PDB file of C-alpha atoms in Angstrom:
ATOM      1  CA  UNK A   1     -26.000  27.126  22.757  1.00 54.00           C
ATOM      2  CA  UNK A   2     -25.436  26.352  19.417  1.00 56.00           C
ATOM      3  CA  UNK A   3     -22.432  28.500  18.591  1.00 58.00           C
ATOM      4  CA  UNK A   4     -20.939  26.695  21.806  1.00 63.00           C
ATOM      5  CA  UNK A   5     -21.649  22.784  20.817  1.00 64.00           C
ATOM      6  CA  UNK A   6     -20.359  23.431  17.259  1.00 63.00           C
ATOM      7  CA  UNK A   7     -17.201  25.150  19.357  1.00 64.00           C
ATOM      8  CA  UNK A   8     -16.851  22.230  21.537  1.00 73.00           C
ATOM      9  CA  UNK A   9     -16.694  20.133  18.592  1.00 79.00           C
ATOM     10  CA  UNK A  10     -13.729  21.211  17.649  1.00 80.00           C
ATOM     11  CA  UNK A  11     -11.513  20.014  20.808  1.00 80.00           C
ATOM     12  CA  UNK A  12     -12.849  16.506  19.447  1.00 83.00           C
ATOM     13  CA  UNK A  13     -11.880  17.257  16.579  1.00 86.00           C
ATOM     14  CA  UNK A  14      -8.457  17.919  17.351  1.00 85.00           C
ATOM     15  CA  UNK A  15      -7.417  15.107  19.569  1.00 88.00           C
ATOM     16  CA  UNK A  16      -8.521  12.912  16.296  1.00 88.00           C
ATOM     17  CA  UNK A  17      -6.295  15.098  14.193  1.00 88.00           C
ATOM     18  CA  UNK A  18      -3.500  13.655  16.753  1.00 89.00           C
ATOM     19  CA  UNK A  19      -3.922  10.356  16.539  1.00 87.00           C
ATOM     20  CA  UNK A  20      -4.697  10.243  13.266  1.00 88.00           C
ATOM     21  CA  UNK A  21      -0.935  11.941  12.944  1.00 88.00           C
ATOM     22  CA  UNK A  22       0.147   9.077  14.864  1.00 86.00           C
ATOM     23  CA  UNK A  23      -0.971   6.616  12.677  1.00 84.00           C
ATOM     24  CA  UNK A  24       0.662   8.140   9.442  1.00 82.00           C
ATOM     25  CA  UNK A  25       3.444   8.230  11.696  1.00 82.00           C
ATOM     26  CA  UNK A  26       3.356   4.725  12.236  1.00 79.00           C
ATOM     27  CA  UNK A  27       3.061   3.968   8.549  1.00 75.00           C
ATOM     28  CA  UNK A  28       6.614   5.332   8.053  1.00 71.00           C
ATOM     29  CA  UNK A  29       8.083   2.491  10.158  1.00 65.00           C
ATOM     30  CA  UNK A  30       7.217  -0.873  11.173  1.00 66.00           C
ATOM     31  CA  UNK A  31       3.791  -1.124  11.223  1.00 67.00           C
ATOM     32  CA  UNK A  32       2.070  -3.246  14.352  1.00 69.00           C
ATOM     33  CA  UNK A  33      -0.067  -6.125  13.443  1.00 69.00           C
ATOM     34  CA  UNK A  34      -3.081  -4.691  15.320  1.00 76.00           C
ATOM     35  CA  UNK A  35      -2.154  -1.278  12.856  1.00 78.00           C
ATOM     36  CA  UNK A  36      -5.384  -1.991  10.533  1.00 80.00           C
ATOM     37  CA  UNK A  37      -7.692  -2.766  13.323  1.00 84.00           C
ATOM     38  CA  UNK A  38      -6.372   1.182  14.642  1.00 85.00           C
ATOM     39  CA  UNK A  39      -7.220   2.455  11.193  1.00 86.00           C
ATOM     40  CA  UNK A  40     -10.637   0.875  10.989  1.00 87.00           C
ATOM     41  CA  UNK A  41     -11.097   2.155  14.269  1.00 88.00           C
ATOM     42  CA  UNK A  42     -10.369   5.966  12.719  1.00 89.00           C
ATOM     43  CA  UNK A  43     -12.803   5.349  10.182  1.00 89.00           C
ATOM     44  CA  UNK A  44     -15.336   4.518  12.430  1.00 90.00           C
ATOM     45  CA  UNK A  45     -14.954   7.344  14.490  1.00 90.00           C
ATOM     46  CA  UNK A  46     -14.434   9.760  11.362  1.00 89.00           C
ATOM     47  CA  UNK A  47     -17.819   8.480   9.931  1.00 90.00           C
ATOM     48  CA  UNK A  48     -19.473   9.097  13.387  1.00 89.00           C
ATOM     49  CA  UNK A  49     -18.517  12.959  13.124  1.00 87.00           C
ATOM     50  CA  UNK A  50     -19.784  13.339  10.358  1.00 88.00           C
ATOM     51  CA  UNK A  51     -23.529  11.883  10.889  1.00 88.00           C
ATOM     52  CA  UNK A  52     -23.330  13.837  14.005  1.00 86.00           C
ATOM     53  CA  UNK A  53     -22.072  17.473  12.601  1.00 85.00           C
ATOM     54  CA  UNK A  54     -24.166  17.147   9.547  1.00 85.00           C
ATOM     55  CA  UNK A  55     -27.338  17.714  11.117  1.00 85.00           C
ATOM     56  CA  UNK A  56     -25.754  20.960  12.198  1.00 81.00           C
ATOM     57  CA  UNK A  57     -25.354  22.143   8.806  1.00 84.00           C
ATOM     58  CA  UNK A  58     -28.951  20.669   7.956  1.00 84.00           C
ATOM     59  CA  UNK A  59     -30.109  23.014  10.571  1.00 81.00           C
ATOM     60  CA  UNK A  60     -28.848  26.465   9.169  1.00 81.00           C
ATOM     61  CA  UNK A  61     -29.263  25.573   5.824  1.00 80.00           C
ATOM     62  CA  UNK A  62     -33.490  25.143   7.483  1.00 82.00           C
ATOM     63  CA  UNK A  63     -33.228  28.314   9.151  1.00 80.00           C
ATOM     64  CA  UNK A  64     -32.772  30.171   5.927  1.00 76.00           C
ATOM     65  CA  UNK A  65     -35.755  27.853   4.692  1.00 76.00           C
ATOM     66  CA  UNK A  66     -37.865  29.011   7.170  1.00 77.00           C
ATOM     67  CA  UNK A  67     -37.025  32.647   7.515  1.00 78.00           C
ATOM     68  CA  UNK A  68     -37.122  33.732   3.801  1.00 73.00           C
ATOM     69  CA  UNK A  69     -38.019  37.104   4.575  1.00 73.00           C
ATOM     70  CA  UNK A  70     -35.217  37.697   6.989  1.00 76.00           C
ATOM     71  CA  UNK A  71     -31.611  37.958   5.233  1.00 75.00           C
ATOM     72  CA  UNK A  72     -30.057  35.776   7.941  1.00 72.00           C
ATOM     73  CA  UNK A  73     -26.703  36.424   6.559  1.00 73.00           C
ATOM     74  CA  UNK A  74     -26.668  39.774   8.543  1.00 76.00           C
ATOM     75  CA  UNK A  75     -27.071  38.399  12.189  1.00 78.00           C
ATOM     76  CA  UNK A  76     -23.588  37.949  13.195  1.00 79.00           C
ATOM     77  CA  UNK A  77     -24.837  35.342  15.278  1.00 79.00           C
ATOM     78  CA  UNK A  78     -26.021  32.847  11.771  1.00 79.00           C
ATOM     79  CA  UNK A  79     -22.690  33.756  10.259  1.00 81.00           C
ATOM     80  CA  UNK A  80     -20.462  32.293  12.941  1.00 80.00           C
ATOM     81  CA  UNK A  81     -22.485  29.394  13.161  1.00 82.00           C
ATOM     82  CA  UNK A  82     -22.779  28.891   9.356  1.00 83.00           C
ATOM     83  CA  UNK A  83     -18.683  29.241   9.241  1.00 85.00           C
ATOM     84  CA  UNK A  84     -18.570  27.069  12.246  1.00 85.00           C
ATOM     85  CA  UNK A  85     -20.156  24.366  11.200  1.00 86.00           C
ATOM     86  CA  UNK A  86     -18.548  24.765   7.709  1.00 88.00           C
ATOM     87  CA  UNK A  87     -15.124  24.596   8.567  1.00 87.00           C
ATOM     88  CA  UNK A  88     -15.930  21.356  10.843  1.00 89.00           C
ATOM     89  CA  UNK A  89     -17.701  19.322   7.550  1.00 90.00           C
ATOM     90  CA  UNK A  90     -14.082  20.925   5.663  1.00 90.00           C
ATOM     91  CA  UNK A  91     -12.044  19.090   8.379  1.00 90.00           C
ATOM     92  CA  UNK A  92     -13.968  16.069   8.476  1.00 90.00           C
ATOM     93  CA  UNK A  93     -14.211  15.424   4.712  1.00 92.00           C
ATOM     94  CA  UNK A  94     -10.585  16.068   4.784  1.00 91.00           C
ATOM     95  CA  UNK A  95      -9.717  13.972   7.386  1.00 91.00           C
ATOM     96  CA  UNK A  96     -12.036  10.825   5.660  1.00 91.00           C
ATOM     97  CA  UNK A  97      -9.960  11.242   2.329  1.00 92.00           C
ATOM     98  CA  UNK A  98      -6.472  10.686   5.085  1.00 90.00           C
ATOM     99  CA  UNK A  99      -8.150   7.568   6.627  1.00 90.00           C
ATOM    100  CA  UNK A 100      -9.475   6.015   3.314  1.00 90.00           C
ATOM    101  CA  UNK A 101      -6.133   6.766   1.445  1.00 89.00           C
ATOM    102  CA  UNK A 102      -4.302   5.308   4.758  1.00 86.00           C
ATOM    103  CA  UNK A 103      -6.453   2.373   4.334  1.00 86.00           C
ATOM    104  CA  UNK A 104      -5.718   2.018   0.681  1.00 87.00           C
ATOM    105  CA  UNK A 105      -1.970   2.166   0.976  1.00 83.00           C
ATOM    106  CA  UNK A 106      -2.352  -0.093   4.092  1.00 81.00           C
ATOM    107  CA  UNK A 107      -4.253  -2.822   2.315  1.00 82.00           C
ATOM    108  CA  UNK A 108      -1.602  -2.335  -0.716  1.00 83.00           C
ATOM    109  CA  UNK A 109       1.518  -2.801   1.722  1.00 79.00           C
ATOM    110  CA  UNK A 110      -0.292  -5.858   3.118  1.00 79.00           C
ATOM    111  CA  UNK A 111      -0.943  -7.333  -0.531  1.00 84.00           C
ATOM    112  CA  UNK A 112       3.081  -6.487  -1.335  1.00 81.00           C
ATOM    113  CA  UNK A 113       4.622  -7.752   1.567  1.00 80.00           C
ATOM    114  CA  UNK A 114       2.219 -11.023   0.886  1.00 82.00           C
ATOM    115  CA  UNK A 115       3.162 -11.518  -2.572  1.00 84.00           C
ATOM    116  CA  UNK A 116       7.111 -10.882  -1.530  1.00 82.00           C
ATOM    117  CA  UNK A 117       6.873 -13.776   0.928  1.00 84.00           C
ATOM    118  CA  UNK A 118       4.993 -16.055  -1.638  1.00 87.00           C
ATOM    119  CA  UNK A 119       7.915 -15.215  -3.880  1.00 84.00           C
ATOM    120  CA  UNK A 120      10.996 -15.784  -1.662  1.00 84.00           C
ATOM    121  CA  UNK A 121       9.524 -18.946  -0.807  1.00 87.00           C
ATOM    122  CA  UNK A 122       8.726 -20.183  -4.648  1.00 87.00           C
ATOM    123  CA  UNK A 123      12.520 -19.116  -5.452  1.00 86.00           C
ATOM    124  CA  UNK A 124      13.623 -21.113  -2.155  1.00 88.00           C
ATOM    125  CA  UNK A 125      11.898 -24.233  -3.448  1.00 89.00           C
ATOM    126  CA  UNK A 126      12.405 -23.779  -7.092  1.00 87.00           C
ATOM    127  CA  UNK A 127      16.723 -23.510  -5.801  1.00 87.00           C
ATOM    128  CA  UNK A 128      16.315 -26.594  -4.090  1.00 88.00           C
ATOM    129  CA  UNK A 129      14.119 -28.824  -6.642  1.00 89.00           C
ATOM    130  CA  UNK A 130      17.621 -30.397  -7.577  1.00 88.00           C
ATOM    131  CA  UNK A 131      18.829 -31.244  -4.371  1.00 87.00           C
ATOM    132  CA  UNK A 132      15.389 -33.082  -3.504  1.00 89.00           C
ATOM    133  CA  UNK A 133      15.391 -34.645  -7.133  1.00 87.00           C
ATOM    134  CA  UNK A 134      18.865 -36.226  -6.914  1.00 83.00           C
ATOM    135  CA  UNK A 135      18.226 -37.042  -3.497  1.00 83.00           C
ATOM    136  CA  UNK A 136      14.779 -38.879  -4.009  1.00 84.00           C
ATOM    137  CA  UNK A 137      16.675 -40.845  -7.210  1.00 82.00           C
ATOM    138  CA  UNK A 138      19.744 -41.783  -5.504  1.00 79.00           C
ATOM    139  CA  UNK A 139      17.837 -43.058  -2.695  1.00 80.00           C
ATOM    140  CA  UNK A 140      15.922 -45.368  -4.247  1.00 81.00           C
ATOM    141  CA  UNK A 141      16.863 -49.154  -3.110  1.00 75.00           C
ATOM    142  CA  UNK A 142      17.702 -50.144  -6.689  1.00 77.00           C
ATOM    143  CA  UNK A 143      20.143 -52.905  -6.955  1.00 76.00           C
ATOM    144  CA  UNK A 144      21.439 -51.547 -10.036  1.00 79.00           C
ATOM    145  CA  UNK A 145      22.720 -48.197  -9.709  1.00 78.00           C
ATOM    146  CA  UNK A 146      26.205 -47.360 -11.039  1.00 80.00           C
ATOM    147  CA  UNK A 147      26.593 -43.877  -9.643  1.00 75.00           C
ATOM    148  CA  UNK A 148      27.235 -45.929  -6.303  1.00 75.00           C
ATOM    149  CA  UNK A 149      29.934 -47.515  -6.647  1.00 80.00           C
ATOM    150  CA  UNK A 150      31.680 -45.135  -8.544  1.00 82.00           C
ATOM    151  CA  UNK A 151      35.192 -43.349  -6.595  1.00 84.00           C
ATOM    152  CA  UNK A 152      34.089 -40.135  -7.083  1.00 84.00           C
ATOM    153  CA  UNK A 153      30.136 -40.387  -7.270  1.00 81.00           C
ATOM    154  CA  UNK A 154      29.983 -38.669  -4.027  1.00 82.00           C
ATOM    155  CA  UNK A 155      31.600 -35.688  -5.689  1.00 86.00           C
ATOM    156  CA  UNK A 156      29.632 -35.936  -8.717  1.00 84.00           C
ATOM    157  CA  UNK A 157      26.324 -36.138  -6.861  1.00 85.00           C
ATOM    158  CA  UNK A 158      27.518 -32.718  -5.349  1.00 87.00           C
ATOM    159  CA  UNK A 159      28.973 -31.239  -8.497  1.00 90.00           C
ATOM    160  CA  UNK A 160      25.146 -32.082 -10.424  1.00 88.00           C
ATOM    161  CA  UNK A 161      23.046 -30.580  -7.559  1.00 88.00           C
ATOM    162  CA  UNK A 162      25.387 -27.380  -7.754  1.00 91.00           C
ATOM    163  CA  UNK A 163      25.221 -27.469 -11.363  1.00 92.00           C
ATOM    164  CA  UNK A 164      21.612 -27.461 -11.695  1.00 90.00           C
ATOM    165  CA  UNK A 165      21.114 -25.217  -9.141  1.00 90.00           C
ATOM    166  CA  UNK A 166      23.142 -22.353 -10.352  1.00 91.00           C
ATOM    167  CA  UNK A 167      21.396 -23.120 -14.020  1.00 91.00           C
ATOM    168  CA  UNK A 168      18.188 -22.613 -12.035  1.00 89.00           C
ATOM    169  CA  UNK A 169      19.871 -19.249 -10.276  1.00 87.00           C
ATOM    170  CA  UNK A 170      20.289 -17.697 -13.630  1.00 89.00           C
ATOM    171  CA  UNK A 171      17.256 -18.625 -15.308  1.00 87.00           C
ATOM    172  CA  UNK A 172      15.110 -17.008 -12.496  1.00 84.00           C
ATOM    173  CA  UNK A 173      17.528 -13.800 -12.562  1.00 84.00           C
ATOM    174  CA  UNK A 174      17.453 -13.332 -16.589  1.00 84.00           C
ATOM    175  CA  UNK A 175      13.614 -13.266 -16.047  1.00 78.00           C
ATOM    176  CA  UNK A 176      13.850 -10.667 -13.163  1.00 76.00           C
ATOM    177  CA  UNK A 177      11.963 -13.267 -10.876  1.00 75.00           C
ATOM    178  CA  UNK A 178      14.351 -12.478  -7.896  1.00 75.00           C
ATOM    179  CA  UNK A 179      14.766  -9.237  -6.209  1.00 65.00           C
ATOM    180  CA  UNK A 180      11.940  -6.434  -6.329  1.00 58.00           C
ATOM    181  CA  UNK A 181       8.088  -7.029  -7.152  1.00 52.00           C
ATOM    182  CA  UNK A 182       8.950  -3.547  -8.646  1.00 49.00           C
ATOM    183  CA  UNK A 183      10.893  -4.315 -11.242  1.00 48.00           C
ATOM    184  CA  UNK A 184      10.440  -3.246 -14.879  1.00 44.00           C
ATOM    185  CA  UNK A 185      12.415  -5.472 -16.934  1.00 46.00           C
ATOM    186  CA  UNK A 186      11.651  -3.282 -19.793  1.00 50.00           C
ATOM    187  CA  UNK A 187      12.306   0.037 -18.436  1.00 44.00           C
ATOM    188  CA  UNK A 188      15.793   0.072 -19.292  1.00 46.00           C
ATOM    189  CA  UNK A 189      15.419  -0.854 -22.879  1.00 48.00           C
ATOM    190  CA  UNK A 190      12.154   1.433 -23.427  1.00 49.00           C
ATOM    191  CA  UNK A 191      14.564   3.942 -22.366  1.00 53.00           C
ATOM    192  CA  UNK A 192      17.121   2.969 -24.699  1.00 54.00           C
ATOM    193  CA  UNK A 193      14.578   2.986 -27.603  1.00 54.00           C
ATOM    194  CA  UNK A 194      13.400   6.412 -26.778  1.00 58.00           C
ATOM    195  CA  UNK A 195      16.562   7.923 -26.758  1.00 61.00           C
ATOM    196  CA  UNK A 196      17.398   6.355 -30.009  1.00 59.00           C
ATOM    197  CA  UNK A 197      14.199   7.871 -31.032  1.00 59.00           C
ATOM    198  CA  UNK A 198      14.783  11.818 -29.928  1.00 58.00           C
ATOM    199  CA  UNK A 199      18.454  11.408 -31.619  1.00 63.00           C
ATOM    200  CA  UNK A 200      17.200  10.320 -34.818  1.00 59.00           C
ATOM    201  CA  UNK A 201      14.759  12.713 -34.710  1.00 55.00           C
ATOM    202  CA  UNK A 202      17.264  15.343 -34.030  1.00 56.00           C
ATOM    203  CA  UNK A 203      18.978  14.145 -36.960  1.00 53.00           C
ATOM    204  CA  UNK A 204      16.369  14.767 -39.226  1.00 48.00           C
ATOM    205  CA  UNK A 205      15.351  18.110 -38.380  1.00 50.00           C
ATOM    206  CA  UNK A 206      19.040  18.847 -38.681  1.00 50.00           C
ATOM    207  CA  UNK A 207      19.272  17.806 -42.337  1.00 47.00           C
TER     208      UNK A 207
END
């Protein structure tokens, strides 16, 4: 009876295997908003194995406890339950490592894809601080305002806000604040100084 519950354990096993596939599946493409709530789910169930094939392994490891006169190792019967349960705490601890490193790399996508949004929308309002500046100036009801009666101050007005806001463009790209979060801005001239590096060292055990 035994034998045949640790056997039937491993049928469970195996359908979480599946959908624990699935899941890494899913990680590969667009993940669903309810995806986290699927992997906590895992990890529930994972953790629920595990307190229930444990006390499996807790029993043969008593049976040798209480039959110390008896090499249990030679009934064939011990031996396929000790492997039996075995292999299923090998498969569950394995399958815990998958869910917690799934929830890891989850948790870090989340934290990425949050920081990417904050980002985009401190460059979107950092590239259009001139355009609400100039606006909020040149709408004040001064009576005194020159720019307004000027021919062309339309065109100016348009030429500063595109001025400013290509100055801004370039500042944020020289300091690598648009694009990737994984950007090194040093990785191209660490590079550079390493190879400078191996040459001149090359040099010197020429001479």
């Amino acid at each position: 009876m035994f034998i045949r519950s640790a056997s039937n354990y491993f049928h469970g096993i195996d359908e979480f295997e599946e959908r624990l596939m699935a899941a890494q599946r899913e990680m590969t493409g667009q993940v669903p908003a309810t995806f986290m709530n699927e992997i906590f789910g895992l990890r529930s169930e994972i953790e629920r194995w595990s307190d229930t094939v444990t006390p499996y392994k807790e029993l043969v490891m008593a049976g040798r406890e209480a039959f110390l006169t008896i090499d249990l190792q030679q009934l064939k019967s011990y031996q396929l339950a000790d492997y039996r349960v075995s292999r299923l705490l090998t498969l569950i601890n394995h399958y815990q490592e998958d869910v917690i490193a799934m929830t890891d790399l989850a948790s870090t996508l989340s934290n990425f894809r949050g920081n990417e949004i904050m980002k985009a929308l401190t460059v979107f309002t950092a590239l259009t601080t001139p355009v609400v500046a100039f606006g909020a100036v040149w709408g004040m009801n001064f009576k005194n305002m020159p720019e307004l009666e000027w021919p062309l101050g339309y065109g100016f007005a348009w030429l500063m806000i595109l001025l400013f806001t290509l100055i801004i463009h370039v500042w944020l790209k020289r300091k690598n604040w648009i694009g990737s979060l994984l950007q090194f801005p040093n990785q191209t001239t660490s590079t550079k100084h390493r190879s400078k590096q191996k040459s001149q060292k090359t040099n010197k055990s020429s001479v």
